[in-house]
Structures are given as C-alpha cells and as structure tokens.
mmCIF file of C-alpha atoms in Angstrom:
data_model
loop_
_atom_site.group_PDB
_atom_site.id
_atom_site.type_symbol
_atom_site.label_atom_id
_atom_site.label_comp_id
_atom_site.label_asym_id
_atom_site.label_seq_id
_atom_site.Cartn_x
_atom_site.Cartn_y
_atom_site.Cartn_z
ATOM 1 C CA UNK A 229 -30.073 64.782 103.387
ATOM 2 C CA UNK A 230 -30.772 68.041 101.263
ATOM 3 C CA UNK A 231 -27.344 68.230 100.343
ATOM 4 C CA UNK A 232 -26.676 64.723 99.975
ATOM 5 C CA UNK A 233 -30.059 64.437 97.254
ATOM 6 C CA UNK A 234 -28.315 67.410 95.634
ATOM 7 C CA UNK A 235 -25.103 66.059 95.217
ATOM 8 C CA UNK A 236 -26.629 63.069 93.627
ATOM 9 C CA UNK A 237 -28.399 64.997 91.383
ATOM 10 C CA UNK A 238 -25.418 66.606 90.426
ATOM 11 C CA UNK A 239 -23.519 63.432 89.359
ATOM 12 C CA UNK A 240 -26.241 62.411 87.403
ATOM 13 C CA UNK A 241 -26.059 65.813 85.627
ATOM 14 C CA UNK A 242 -22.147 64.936 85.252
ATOM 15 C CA UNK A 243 -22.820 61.701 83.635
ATOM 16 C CA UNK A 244 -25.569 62.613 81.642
ATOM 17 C CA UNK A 245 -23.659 65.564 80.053
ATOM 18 C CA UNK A 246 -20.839 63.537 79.635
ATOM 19 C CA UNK A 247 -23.043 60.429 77.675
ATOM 20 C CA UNK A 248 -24.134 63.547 75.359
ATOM 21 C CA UNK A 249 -21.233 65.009 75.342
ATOM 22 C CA UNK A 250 -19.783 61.513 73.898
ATOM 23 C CA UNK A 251 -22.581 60.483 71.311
ATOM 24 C CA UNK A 252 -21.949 63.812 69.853
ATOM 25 C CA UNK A 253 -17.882 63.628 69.309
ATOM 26 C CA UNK A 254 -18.950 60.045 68.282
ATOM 27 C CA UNK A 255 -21.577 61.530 65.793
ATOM 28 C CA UNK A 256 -18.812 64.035 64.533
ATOM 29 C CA UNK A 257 -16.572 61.400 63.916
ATOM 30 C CA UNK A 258 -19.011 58.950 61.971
ATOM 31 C CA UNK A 259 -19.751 62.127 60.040
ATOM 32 C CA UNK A 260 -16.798 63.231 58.923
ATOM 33 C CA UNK A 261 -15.679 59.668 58.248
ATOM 34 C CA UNK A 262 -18.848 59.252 56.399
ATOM 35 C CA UNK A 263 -17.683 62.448 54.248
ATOM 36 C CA UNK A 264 -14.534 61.446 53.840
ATOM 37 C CA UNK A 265 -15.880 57.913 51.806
ATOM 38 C CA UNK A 266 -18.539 60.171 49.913
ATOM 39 C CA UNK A 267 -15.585 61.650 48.380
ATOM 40 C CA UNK A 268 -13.699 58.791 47.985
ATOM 41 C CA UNK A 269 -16.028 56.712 46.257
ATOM 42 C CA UNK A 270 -17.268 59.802 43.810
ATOM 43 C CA UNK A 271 -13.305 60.048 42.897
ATOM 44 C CA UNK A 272 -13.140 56.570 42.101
ATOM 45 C CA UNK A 273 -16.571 56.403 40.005
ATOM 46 C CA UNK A 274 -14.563 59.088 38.126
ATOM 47 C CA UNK A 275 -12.053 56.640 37.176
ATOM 48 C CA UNK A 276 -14.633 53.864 36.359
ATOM 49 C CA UNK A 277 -16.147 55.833 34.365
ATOM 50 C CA UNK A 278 -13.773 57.359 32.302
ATOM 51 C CA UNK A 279 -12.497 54.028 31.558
ATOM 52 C CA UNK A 280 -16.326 53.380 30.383
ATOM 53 C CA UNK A 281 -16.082 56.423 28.150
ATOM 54 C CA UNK A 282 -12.464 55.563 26.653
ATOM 55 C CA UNK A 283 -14.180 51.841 25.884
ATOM 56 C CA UNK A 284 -16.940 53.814 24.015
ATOM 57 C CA UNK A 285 -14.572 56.397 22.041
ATOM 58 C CA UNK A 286 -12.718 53.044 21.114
ATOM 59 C CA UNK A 287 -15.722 51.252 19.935
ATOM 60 C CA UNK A 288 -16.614 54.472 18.375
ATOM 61 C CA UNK A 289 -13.824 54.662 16.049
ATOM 62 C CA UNK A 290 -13.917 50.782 15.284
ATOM 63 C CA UNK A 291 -17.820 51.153 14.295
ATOM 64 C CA UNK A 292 -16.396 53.573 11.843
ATOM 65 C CA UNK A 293 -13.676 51.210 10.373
ATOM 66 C CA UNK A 294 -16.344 48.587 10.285
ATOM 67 C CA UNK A 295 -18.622 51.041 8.044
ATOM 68 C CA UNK A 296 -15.971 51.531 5.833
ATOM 69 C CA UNK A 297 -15.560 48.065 4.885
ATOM 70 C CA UNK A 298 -19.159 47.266 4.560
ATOM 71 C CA UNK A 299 -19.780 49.626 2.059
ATOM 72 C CA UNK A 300 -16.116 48.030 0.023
ATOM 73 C CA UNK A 301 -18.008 44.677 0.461
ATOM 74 C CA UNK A 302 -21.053 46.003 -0.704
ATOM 75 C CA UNK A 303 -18.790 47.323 -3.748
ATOM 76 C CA UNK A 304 -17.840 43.666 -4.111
ATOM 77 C CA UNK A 305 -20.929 42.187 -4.360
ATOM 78 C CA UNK A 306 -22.463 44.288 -6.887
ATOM 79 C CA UNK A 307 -19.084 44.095 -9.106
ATOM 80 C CA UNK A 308 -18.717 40.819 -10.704
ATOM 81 C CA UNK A 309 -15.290 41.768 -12.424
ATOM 82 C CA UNK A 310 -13.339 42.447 -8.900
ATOM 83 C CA UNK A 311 -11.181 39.436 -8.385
ATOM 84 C CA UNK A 312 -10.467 38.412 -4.656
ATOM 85 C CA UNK A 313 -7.076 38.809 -3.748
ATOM 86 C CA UNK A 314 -5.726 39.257 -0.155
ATOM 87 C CA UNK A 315 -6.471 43.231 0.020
ATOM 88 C CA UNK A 316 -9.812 41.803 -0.507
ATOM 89 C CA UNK A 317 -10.052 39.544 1.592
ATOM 90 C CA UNK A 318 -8.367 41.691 4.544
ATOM 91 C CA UNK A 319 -11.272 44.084 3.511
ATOM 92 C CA UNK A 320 -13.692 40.730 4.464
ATOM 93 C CA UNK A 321 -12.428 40.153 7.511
ATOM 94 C CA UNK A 322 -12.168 43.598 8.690
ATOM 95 C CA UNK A 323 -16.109 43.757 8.083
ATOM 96 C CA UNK A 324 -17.012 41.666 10.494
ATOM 97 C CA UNK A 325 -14.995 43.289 13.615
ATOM 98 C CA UNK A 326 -16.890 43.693 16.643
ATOM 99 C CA UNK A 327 -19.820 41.406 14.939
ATOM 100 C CA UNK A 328 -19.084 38.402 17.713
ATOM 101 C CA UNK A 329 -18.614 40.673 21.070
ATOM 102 C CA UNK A 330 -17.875 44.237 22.059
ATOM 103 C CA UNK A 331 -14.570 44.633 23.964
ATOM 104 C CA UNK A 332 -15.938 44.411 28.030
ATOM 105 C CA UNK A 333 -12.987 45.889 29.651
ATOM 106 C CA UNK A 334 -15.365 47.586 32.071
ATOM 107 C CA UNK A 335 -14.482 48.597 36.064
ATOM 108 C CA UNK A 336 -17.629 48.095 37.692
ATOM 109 C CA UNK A 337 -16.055 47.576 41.227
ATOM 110 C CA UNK A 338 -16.799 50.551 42.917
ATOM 111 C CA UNK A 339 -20.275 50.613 41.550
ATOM 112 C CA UNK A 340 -20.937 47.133 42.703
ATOM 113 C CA UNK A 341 -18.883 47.949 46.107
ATOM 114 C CA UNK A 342 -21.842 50.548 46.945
ATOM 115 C CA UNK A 343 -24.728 48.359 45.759
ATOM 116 C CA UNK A 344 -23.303 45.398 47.811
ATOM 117 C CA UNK A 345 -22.249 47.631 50.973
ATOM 118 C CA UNK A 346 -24.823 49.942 51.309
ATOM 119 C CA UNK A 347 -23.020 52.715 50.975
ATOM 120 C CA UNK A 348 -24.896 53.637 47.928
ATOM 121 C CA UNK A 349 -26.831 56.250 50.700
ATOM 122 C CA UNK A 350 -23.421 57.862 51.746
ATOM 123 C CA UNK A 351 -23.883 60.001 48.477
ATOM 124 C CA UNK A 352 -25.877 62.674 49.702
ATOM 125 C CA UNK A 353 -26.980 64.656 46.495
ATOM 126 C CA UNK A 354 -30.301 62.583 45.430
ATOM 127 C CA UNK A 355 -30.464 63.501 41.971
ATOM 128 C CA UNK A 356 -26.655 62.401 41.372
ATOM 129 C CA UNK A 357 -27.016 59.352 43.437
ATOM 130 C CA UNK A 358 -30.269 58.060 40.823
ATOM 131 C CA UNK A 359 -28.367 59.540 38.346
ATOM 132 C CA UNK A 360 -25.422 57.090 38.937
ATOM 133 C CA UNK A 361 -27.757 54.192 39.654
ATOM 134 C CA UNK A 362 -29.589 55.058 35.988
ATOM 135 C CA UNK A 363 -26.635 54.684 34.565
ATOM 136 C CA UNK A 364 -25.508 51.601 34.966
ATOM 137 C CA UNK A 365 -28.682 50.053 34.751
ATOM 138 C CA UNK A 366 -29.000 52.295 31.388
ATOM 139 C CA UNK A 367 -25.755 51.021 30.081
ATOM 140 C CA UNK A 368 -26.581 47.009 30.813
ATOM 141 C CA UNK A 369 -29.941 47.299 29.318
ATOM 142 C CA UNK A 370 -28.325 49.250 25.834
ATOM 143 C CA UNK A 371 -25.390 46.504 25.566
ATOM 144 C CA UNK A 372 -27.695 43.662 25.987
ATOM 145 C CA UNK A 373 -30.114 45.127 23.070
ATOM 146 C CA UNK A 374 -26.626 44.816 20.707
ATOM 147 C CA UNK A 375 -26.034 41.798 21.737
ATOM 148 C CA UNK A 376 -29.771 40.593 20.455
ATOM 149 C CA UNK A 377 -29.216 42.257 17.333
ATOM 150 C CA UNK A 378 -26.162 39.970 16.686
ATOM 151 C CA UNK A 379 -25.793 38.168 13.234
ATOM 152 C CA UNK A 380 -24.257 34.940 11.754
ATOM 153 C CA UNK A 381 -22.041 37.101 9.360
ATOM 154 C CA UNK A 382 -19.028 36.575 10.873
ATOM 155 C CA UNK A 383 -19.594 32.592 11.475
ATOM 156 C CA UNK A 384 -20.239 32.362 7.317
ATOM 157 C CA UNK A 385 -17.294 34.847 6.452
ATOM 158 C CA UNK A 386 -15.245 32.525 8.667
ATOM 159 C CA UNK A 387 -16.159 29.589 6.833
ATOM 160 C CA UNK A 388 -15.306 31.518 3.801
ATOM 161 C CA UNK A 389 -12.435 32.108 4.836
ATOM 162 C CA UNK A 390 -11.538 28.777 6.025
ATOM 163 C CA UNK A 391 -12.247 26.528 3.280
ATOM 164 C CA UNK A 392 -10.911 29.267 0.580
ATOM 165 C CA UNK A 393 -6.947 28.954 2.171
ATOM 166 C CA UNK A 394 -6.899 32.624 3.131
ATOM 167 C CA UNK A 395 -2.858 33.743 2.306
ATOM 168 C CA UNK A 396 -1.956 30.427 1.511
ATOM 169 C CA UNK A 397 0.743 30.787 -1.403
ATOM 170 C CA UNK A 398 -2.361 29.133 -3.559
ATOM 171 C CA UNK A 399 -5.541 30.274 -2.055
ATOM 172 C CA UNK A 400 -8.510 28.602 -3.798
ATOM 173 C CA UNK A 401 -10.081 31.934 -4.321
ATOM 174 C CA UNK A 402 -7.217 33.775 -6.341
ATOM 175 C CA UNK A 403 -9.130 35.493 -9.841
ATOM 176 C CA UNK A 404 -12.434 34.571 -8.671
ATOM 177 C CA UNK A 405 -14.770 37.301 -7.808
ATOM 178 C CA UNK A 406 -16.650 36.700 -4.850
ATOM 179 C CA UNK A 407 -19.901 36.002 -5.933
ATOM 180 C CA UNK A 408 -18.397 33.402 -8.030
ATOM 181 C CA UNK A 409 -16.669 31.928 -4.362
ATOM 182 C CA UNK A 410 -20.304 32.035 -3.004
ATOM 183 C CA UNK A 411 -22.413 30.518 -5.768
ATOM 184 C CA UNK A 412 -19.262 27.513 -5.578
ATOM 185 C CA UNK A 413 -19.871 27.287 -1.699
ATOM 186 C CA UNK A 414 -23.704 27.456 -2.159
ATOM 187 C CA UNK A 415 -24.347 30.544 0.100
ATOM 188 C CA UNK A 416 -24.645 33.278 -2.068
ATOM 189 C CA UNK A 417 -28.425 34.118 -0.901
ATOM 190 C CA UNK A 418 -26.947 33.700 3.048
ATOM 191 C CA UNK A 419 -24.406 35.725 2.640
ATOM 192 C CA UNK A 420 -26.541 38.766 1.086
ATOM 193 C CA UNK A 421 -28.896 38.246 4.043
ATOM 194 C CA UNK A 422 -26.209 38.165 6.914
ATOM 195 C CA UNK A 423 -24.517 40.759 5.018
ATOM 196 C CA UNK A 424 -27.825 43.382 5.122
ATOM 197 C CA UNK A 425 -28.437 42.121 9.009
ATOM 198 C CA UNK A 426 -24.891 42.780 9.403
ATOM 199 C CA UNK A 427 -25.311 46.451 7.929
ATOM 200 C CA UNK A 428 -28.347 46.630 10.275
ATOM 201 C CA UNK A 429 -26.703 45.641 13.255
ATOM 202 C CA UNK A 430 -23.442 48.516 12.527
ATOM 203 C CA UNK A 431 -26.137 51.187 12.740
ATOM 204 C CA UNK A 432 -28.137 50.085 15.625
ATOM 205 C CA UNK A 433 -24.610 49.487 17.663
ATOM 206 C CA UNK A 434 -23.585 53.229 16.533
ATOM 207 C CA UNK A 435 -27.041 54.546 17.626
ATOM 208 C CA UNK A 436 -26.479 52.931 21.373
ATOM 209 C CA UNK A 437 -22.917 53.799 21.808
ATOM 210 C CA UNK A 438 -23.695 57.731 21.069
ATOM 211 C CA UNK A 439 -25.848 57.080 23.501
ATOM 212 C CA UNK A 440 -24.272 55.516 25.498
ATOM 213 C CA UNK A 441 -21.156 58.161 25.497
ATOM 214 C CA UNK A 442 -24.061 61.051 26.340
ATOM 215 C CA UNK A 443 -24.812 59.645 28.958
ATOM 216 C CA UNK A 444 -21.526 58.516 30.371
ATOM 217 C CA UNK A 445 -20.348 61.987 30.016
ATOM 218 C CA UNK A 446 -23.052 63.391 31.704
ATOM 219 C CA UNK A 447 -22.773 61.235 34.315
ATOM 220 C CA UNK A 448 -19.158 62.171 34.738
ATOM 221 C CA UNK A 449 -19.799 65.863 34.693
ATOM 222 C CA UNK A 450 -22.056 65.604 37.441
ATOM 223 C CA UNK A 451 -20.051 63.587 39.678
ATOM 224 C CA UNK A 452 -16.815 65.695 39.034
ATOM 225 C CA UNK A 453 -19.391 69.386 39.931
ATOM 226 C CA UNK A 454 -20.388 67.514 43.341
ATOM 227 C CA UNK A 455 -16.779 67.107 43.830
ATOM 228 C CA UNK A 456 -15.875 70.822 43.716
ATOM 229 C CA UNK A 457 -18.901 71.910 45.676
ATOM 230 C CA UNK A 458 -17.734 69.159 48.225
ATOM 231 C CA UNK A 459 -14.284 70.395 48.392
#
C-alpha cells in the first residue's frame, strides 16, 4: 500500500513537473516572439516616421518659396507703376501654395496597427512608448491649428485669375498694375486683408512645422537608440 501511495505520488510529481516544465518553454516562446514584434514594429515606426520628417523638410522648403513671393506681392501692391505680365502673375499664383491644404502623404499604419491591436504594451521602454504616443497626438493637434488659421487668399487670387484670362494670348490684365485689376474687380480692400492673413498664416505654419520636425526627429532618435540597446 506504502509503495503503491508512493508511486502515485511520484506520477503526480512527473506530471506536475512536466505542466511547469511546459508553461515555461511556452512562456519562453511567447517571450521571445513578443521580442521579436517589439523590434519589428520600432523598425517600421522608423520608416513612418522618416517619411513624416521628409513631408516636413518638403513643406519646409515650400514655406520658404511661399515667403519669397509674398514679399514680391507685397512689392506689387505698394508699386503702382509695375504692370502685370505673366512673370507676375506666376509670382501670384506661386503665393498662395500650400494656402488650401498641406501635402498628407503620411504612413500612420503601424502607429494605428498598435493602437488598434494592443500591442502598443509590447514596447517595453515607458518613456519611449509615451514618447511615441505624444507624438502623434502632438502632430494631429499642430496640423489641425494650421488648418484653422486658413485664409480665403487663394479662393480671391483664383478668381483673379480666372476672370483676368491668365496666359491667354490677350489677357485682360496686360499693362495694368494690379491695384488697378483690383479696384476694376472691386476687391482691392479684400485682397489687402486676405493678403496680411495670408502673411499671418506663412509664419504660424513655419512656427509648427519647426516644431513639428523637433519633435519628429527626436522621436526618431529615440526609437533608433532602443534599437541598438535591443540588438
């Protein structure tokens, strides 16, 4: 009976080391799987985001462009003797790039993957995972505050350039300055007020993108150091 109790003691024992013996291969598994998407999904917010940061750089150097032709417009205005012609005009409709939308050639997926999935927790390091998190949110919140500062400038300049035959062989403003092709169309005062919101909204936009580059390059720096102490 002794030896009998024993023995099924024993195969308990057996069975009982072998259940832990299981969960714990099991554990290793999930864990190194686990791993194996931390790193995968880090590499990948790499690429997202330096697609984000080549959409800035772009917007960036546009801005600048944009500046430049303000300030010829602003040269315009104030000189009554400078006839349009289609340099000019060129110069008009350059002004206004980037007034309707900013280019939103964004990857988001992998973000969005994590949010949706969960997985968001698989990124061990804390700091980088808010980090990541404040980014996006950071980014959202800066493009929507352009978006608000948005002007009728380009709708008017359109119009302008509509009803004025731009590079027609005859364009209806050829040897007119433009404030005479304002006063004719009636929007002269319009025009200098879209045209100073339109000033105001350039600056504000290259305020947010330098921002929004810091912090997209931070971001990046910290995911791409978690990398190499991952590795």
């Amino acid at each position: 009976m002794k030896r009998y109790t024993a023995y099924a003691i024993g195969e308990i024992l057996l069975v009982v080391i072998g259940i832990l013996i299981a969960l714990e291969l099991g554990d290793l598994k999930q864990e190194k799987t686990e791993r194996r998407l931390e790193k995968e999904y880090l590499e990948r917010l790499v690429i997202d985001l330096e697609n984000d940061l080549s959409i800035t750089e772009f917007i960036e150097r546009t801005l600048v462009s944009k500046e430049e032709n303000l300030i010829k417009v602003r040269a315009y205005i104030e000189d009554p003797s400078i006839a349009l012609d289609d340099s000019i005009m060129l110069t008009l409709k350059r002004s206004y790039i980037l007034g309707a939308e900013l280019p939103n050639a964004r990857l988001t997926g992998t973000f969005q993957e994590l949010i949706s999935t969960g997985n968001l927790r698989l990124i061990r390091n804390k700091d980088l995972r808010n980090n990541i998190v404040n980014f996006y949110s950071a980014w959202e919140h800066n493009n929507n505050r352009i978006r608000e500062f948005q002007t009728e400038y380009i709708t008017l300049l359109l119009q302008i350039v509509d009803r004025f035959n731009f590079f027609e062989s005859k364009p209806l403003y050829d040897g007119k300055s433009l404030n005479e092709v304002l006063t004719q169309l009636q929007v002269e005062k319009e025009f200098y007020r879209y045209y100073m919101e339109e000033v105001n909204y350039m600056e504000f936009t290259k305020r947010i993108i330098e921002r929004n580059k810091e912090i997209v390059k931070s971001t990046i720096d910290s995911i791409k150091q978690e990398l190499i102490r991952l590795n």
